[in-house]
mmCIF file of C-alpha atoms and ligand atoms in Angstrom:
data_model
loop_
_atom_site.group_PDB
_atom_site.id
_atom_site.type_symbol
_atom_site.label_atom_id
_atom_site.label_comp_id
_atom_site.label_asym_id
_atom_site.label_seq_id
_atom_site.Cartn_x
_atom_site.Cartn_y
_atom_site.Cartn_z
ATOM 1 C CA MET X 1 16.122 -15.726 -5.609
ATOM 2 C CA LYS X 2 18.024 -12.546 -4.750
ATOM 3 C CA PRO X 3 18.753 -11.752 -1.096
ATOM 4 C CA THR X 4 16.192 -9.240 0.151
ATOM 5 C CA ASN X 5 14.725 -7.798 3.317
ATOM 6 C CA ALA X 6 11.293 -7.343 1.758
ATOM 7 C CA ARG X 7 8.463 -8.477 4.025
ATOM 8 C CA TRP X 8 5.143 -8.607 2.212
ATOM 9 C CA ALA X 9 1.448 -8.174 3.010
ATOM 10 C CA ILE X 10 -0.993 -9.312 0.329
ATOM 11 C CA PHE X 11 -4.329 -7.513 -0.023
ATOM 12 C CA ILE X 12 -7.427 -9.310 -1.300
ATOM 13 C CA SER X 13 -11.212 -8.926 -1.495
ATOM 14 C CA GLY X 14 -12.355 -12.185 -3.077
ATOM 15 C CA LEU X 15 -11.195 -15.583 -4.217
ATOM 16 C CA GLY X 16 -7.526 -14.968 -3.490
ATOM 17 C CA SER X 17 -6.142 -17.315 -6.144
ATOM 18 C CA ASN X 18 -3.222 -14.951 -6.803
ATOM 19 C CA ALA X 19 -2.525 -14.688 -3.085
ATOM 20 C CA ALA X 20 -2.618 -18.495 -2.845
ATOM 21 C CA GLU X 21 -0.038 -18.763 -5.655
ATOM 22 C CA LEU X 22 2.240 -16.365 -3.828
ATOM 23 C CA LEU X 23 1.776 -18.184 -0.540
ATOM 24 C CA ASP X 24 2.669 -21.468 -2.211
ATOM 25 C CA ALA X 25 6.007 -19.853 -3.090
ATOM 26 C CA ARG X 26 6.668 -18.469 0.335
ATOM 27 C CA ALA X 27 9.816 -20.480 0.856
ATOM 28 C CA GLU X 28 11.217 -17.886 -1.550
ATOM 29 C CA TYR X 29 9.557 -14.738 -0.188
ATOM 30 C CA ASP X 30 8.811 -13.418 3.274
ATOM 31 C CA ILE X 31 5.001 -13.083 3.248
ATOM 32 C CA ALA X 32 3.774 -12.190 6.718
ATOM 33 C CA LEU X 33 0.125 -11.252 6.282
ATOM 34 C CA VAL X 34 -2.980 -11.451 4.108
ATOM 35 C CA VAL X 35 -5.287 -8.436 4.485
ATOM 36 C CA SER X 36 -8.894 -8.664 3.304
ATOM 37 C CA SER X 37 -11.507 -5.962 2.842
ATOM 38 C CA ARG X 38 -14.246 -8.593 3.283
ATOM 39 C CA HIS X 39 -14.944 -11.134 6.035
ATOM 40 C CA GLN X 40 -16.499 -13.492 3.492
ATOM 41 C CA ALA X 41 -13.596 -13.425 1.011
ATOM 42 C CA PRO X 42 -12.892 -17.101 0.185
ATOM 43 C CA GLY X 43 -9.210 -16.158 -0.045
ATOM 44 C CA LEU X 44 -9.137 -15.550 3.701
ATOM 45 C CA ALA X 45 -9.944 -19.146 4.636
ATOM 46 C CA ARG X 46 -7.512 -20.283 2.004
ATOM 47 C CA ALA X 47 -4.732 -18.125 3.455
ATOM 48 C CA ARG X 48 -5.458 -19.441 6.958
ATOM 49 C CA ARG X 49 -5.281 -22.996 5.660
ATOM 50 C CA GLN X 50 -1.887 -22.112 4.232
ATOM 51 C CA GLY X 51 -0.845 -21.080 7.744
ATOM 52 C CA ILE X 52 -0.598 -17.358 7.202
ATOM 53 C CA GLU X 53 -1.758 -14.622 9.548
ATOM 54 C CA THR X 54 -4.802 -12.669 8.317
ATOM 55 C CA LEU X 55 -6.322 -9.282 9.002
ATOM 56 C CA VAL X 56 -9.885 -8.255 8.094
ATOM 57 C CA LEU X 57 -10.434 -4.546 7.615
ATOM 58 C CA THR X 58 -13.478 -2.981 9.254
ATOM 59 C CA GLN X 59 -15.482 -0.569 7.116
ATOM 60 C CA PRO X 60 -14.921 2.268 6.575
ATOM 61 C CA ILE X 61 -11.232 1.422 6.470
ATOM 62 C CA ASP X 62 -9.127 3.268 9.045
ATOM 63 C CA TRP X 63 -6.028 3.769 6.885
ATOM 64 C CA SER X 64 -3.968 5.322 9.711
ATOM 65 C CA LEU X 65 -4.631 2.322 11.936
ATOM 66 C CA LEU X 66 -3.801 -0.018 9.076
ATOM 67 C CA PHE X 67 -0.500 1.796 8.552
ATOM 68 C CA LEU X 68 0.419 1.337 12.230
ATOM 69 C CA ASN X 69 -0.621 -2.293 12.110
ATOM 70 C CA LEU X 70 1.593 -2.970 9.083
ATOM 71 C CA LYS X 71 4.534 -1.125 10.641
ATOM 72 C CA GLN X 72 4.157 -3.121 13.876
ATOM 73 C CA ARG X 73 4.465 -6.281 11.829
ATOM 74 C CA LYS X 74 7.516 -4.861 10.041
ATOM 75 C CA ILE X 75 5.834 -5.083 6.646
ATOM 76 C CA THR X 76 7.875 -3.323 3.948
ATOM 77 C CA HIS X 77 6.017 -4.214 0.713
ATOM 78 C CA LEU X 78 2.327 -4.433 -0.246
ATOM 79 C CA PHE X 79 0.772 -6.502 -3.051
ATOM 80 C CA LEU X 80 -2.788 -5.641 -4.097
ATOM 81 C CA ALA X 81 -3.938 -8.954 -5.591
ATOM 82 C CA GLY X 82 -7.632 -8.515 -6.235
ATOM 83 C CA PHE X 83 -8.186 -5.787 -3.633
ATOM 84 C CA LEU X 84 -11.346 -3.934 -4.598
ATOM 85 C CA LYS X 85 -10.899 -0.778 -2.542
ATOM 86 C CA ILE X 86 -9.472 2.535 -3.680
ATOM 87 C CA VAL X 87 -6.299 3.227 -1.705
ATOM 88 C CA PRO X 88 -6.119 6.906 -0.681
ATOM 89 C CA ALA X 89 -3.164 9.096 -1.655
ATOM 90 C CA SER X 90 -2.399 9.814 2.023
ATOM 91 C CA PHE X 91 -1.768 6.086 2.615
ATOM 92 C CA LEU X 92 0.161 5.624 -0.642
ATOM 93 C CA GLU X 93 2.639 8.346 0.327
ATOM 94 C CA ASN X 94 4.084 5.945 2.905
ATOM 95 C CA TRP X 95 4.607 3.130 0.416
ATOM 96 C CA GLN X 96 5.974 4.753 -2.725
ATOM 97 C CA GLY X 97 7.711 2.186 -4.949
ATOM 98 C CA VAL X 98 6.797 -0.733 -2.665
ATOM 99 C CA ILE X 99 3.077 -1.132 -3.381
ATOM 100 C CA VAL X 100 2.066 -3.053 -6.500
ATOM 101 C CA ASN X 101 -1.173 -4.175 -8.121
ATOM 102 C CA ILE X 102 -2.265 -6.780 -10.627
ATOM 103 C CA HIS X 103 -4.885 -5.769 -13.174
ATOM 104 C CA PRO X 104 -6.597 -7.983 -15.785
ATOM 105 C CA SER X 105 -6.116 -5.798 -18.868
ATOM 106 C CA LEU X 106 -3.400 -4.415 -21.077
ATOM 107 C CA LEU X 107 -3.195 -1.091 -19.264
ATOM 108 C CA PRO X 108 -3.617 1.786 -19.994
ATOM 109 C CA SER X 109 -6.569 0.179 -21.818
ATOM 110 C CA TYR X 110 -9.504 -0.891 -19.694
ATOM 111 C CA PRO X 111 -8.697 0.430 -16.228
ATOM 112 C CA GLY X 112 -11.320 -0.040 -13.488
ATOM 113 C CA LEU X 113 -13.866 -2.816 -13.062
ATOM 114 C CA ALA X 114 -14.931 -5.668 -15.398
ATOM 115 C CA SER X 115 -11.870 -4.966 -17.552
ATOM 116 C CA LEU X 116 -11.432 -8.430 -18.975
ATOM 117 C CA GLN X 117 -15.093 -8.733 -19.901
ATOM 118 C CA ARG X 118 -15.177 -5.291 -21.534
ATOM 119 C CA ALA X 119 -12.026 -5.931 -23.565
ATOM 120 C CA TYR X 120 -13.247 -9.338 -24.738
ATOM 121 C CA GLN X 121 -16.721 -8.066 -25.665
ATOM 122 C CA GLU X 122 -15.252 -5.184 -27.636
ATOM 123 C CA GLY X 123 -12.849 -7.472 -29.516
ATOM 124 C CA ALA X 124 -9.793 -5.789 -28.008
ATOM 125 C CA PRO X 125 -6.693 -7.776 -26.966
ATOM 126 C CA VAL X 126 -6.948 -9.248 -23.469
ATOM 127 C CA GLY X 127 -3.987 -9.417 -21.129
ATOM 128 C CA VAL X 128 -2.635 -8.782 -17.690
ATOM 129 C CA THR X 129 -0.505 -6.000 -16.192
ATOM 130 C CA THR X 130 1.333 -5.607 -12.918
ATOM 131 C CA HIS X 131 2.182 -2.051 -11.968
ATOM 132 C CA HIS X 132 3.239 0.274 -9.184
ATOM 133 C CA VAL X 133 0.302 1.879 -7.414
ATOM 134 C CA ILE X 134 -0.129 5.643 -7.552
ATOM 135 C CA ALA X 135 -3.076 7.839 -6.614
ATOM 136 C CA GLU X 136 -4.608 7.617 -10.118
ATOM 137 C CA VAL X 137 -6.308 4.230 -10.279
ATOM 138 C CA ASP X 138 -4.535 1.659 -12.548
ATOM 139 C CA ARG X 139 -2.132 4.344 -13.854
ATOM 140 C CA GLY X 140 1.189 3.533 -12.164
ATOM 141 C CA HIS X 141 4.420 2.517 -13.901
ATOM 142 C CA HIS X 142 4.148 -0.968 -15.454
ATOM 143 C CA ILE X 143 6.251 -3.825 -14.089
ATOM 144 C CA PHE X 144 5.134 -6.672 -16.386
ATOM 145 C CA GLN X 145 2.518 -6.905 -19.109
ATOM 146 C CA THR X 146 1.501 -9.959 -21.160
ATOM 147 C CA SER X 147 -1.373 -10.674 -23.519
ATOM 148 C CA VAL X 148 -3.246 -13.993 -23.499
ATOM 149 C CA GLY X 149 -2.276 -14.629 -27.114
ATOM 150 C CA SER X 150 -2.691 -13.162 -30.567
ATOM 151 C CA LEU X 151 -5.982 -11.416 -31.301
ATOM 152 C CA SER X 152 -6.982 -14.087 -33.839
ATOM 153 C CA GLU X 153 -6.260 -16.824 -31.297
ATOM 154 C CA GLN X 154 -8.262 -14.938 -28.684
ATOM 155 C CA GLN X 155 -11.210 -14.578 -31.030
ATOM 156 C CA SER X 156 -11.342 -18.354 -31.500
ATOM 157 C CA LEU X 157 -11.815 -18.835 -27.735
ATOM 158 C CA SER X 158 -14.888 -18.469 -25.522
ATOM 159 C CA PHE X 159 -14.923 -15.806 -22.821
ATOM 160 C CA GLU X 160 -14.487 -18.518 -20.162
ATOM 161 C CA GLU X 161 -11.390 -19.863 -21.927
ATOM 162 C CA VAL X 162 -9.872 -16.398 -22.223
ATOM 163 C CA GLU X 163 -10.643 -15.695 -18.576
ATOM 164 C CA TRP X 164 -9.018 -18.965 -17.529
ATOM 165 C CA ARG X 165 -5.894 -18.159 -19.588
ATOM 166 C CA ALA X 166 -5.740 -14.697 -18.067
ATOM 167 C CA HIS X 167 -5.888 -16.168 -14.562
ATOM 168 C CA LEU X 168 -3.037 -18.563 -15.334
ATOM 169 C CA LEU X 169 -1.024 -15.660 -16.687
ATOM 170 C CA GLU X 170 -1.743 -13.679 -13.535
ATOM 171 C CA HIS X 171 -0.436 -16.496 -11.377
ATOM 172 C CA THR X 172 2.897 -16.384 -13.209
ATOM 173 C CA LEU X 173 3.071 -12.611 -13.274
ATOM 174 C CA VAL X 174 2.443 -12.096 -9.546
ATOM 175 C CA LYS X 175 5.446 -14.242 -8.668
ATOM 176 C CA LYS X 176 7.679 -12.551 -11.231
ATOM 177 C CA THR X 177 6.536 -9.199 -9.887
ATOM 178 C CA MET X 178 7.233 -10.085 -6.272
ATOM 179 C CA GLU X 179 10.701 -11.209 -7.300
ATOM 180 C CA ALA X 180 11.313 -8.019 -9.315
ATOM 181 C CA VAL X 181 10.119 -5.602 -6.652
ATOM 182 C CA SER X 182 11.585 -7.353 -3.589
HETATM 183 C C1 GRF W 201 -7.657 -10.758 -10.642
HETATM 184 O O1 GRF W 201 -8.208 -10.866 -11.915
HETATM 185 C C2 GRF W 201 -6.866 -9.488 -10.529
HETATM 186 O O2 GRF W 201 -6.249 -9.116 -11.711
HETATM 187 C C3 GRF W 201 -7.930 -8.484 -10.189
HETATM 188 O O3 GRF W 201 -8.788 -9.176 -9.302
HETATM 189 C C4 GRF W 201 -8.733 -10.568 -9.601
HETATM 190 C C5 GRF W 201 -8.430 -11.302 -8.329
HETATM 191 O O4 GRF W 201 -8.456 -12.700 -8.496
HETATM 192 N N1 GRF W 201 -7.350 -7.284 -9.655
HETATM 193 P P1 GRF W 201 -8.092 -13.627 -7.271
HETATM 194 O O5 GRF W 201 -8.912 -13.133 -6.073
HETATM 195 O O6 GRF W 201 -6.630 -13.526 -7.006
HETATM 196 O O7 GRF W 201 -8.510 -15.007 -7.685
#
């Protein structure tokens, strides 16, 4: 691990399996907060069990208040790990180069929702990308990108198997990304 002053907040909306992977590695990284856009996100309870502070965003999200909240906690880096809200450009301006996202496709192919399912159904290669976040959704500079395997291998697998492989890949990529961007 390289010496770093990065202090991370992880943003989730659902299961939070990527956040959980990162939290498991928090001897190596300073992760101070898990932020969720949903009260019911299973990842929230999981994060609390892992002993991490959590913050649930009220809707509509008050992005200025969130900014102040993060600054108060001395957060320097943000990881969107399954956060299903569009982050406005006005908020992003404050975090240029220190806000990253994980997306389940080989970007620039299949941005947006249900990416993995769409790629698989259309017989296109499935993979995972981590990237810097900019105002255009899923369009920022790539950090890491990996496919789940060759196309012929992928075609021999069920959707559930491909999805499972993609999740495992994500869990590796999020840690590599945190290390690279810290
Ligand atoms: C992942 O597939 C991630 O790529 C996407 O949302 C999903 C979140 O999964 N952005 P989890 O909540 O970390 O299990």
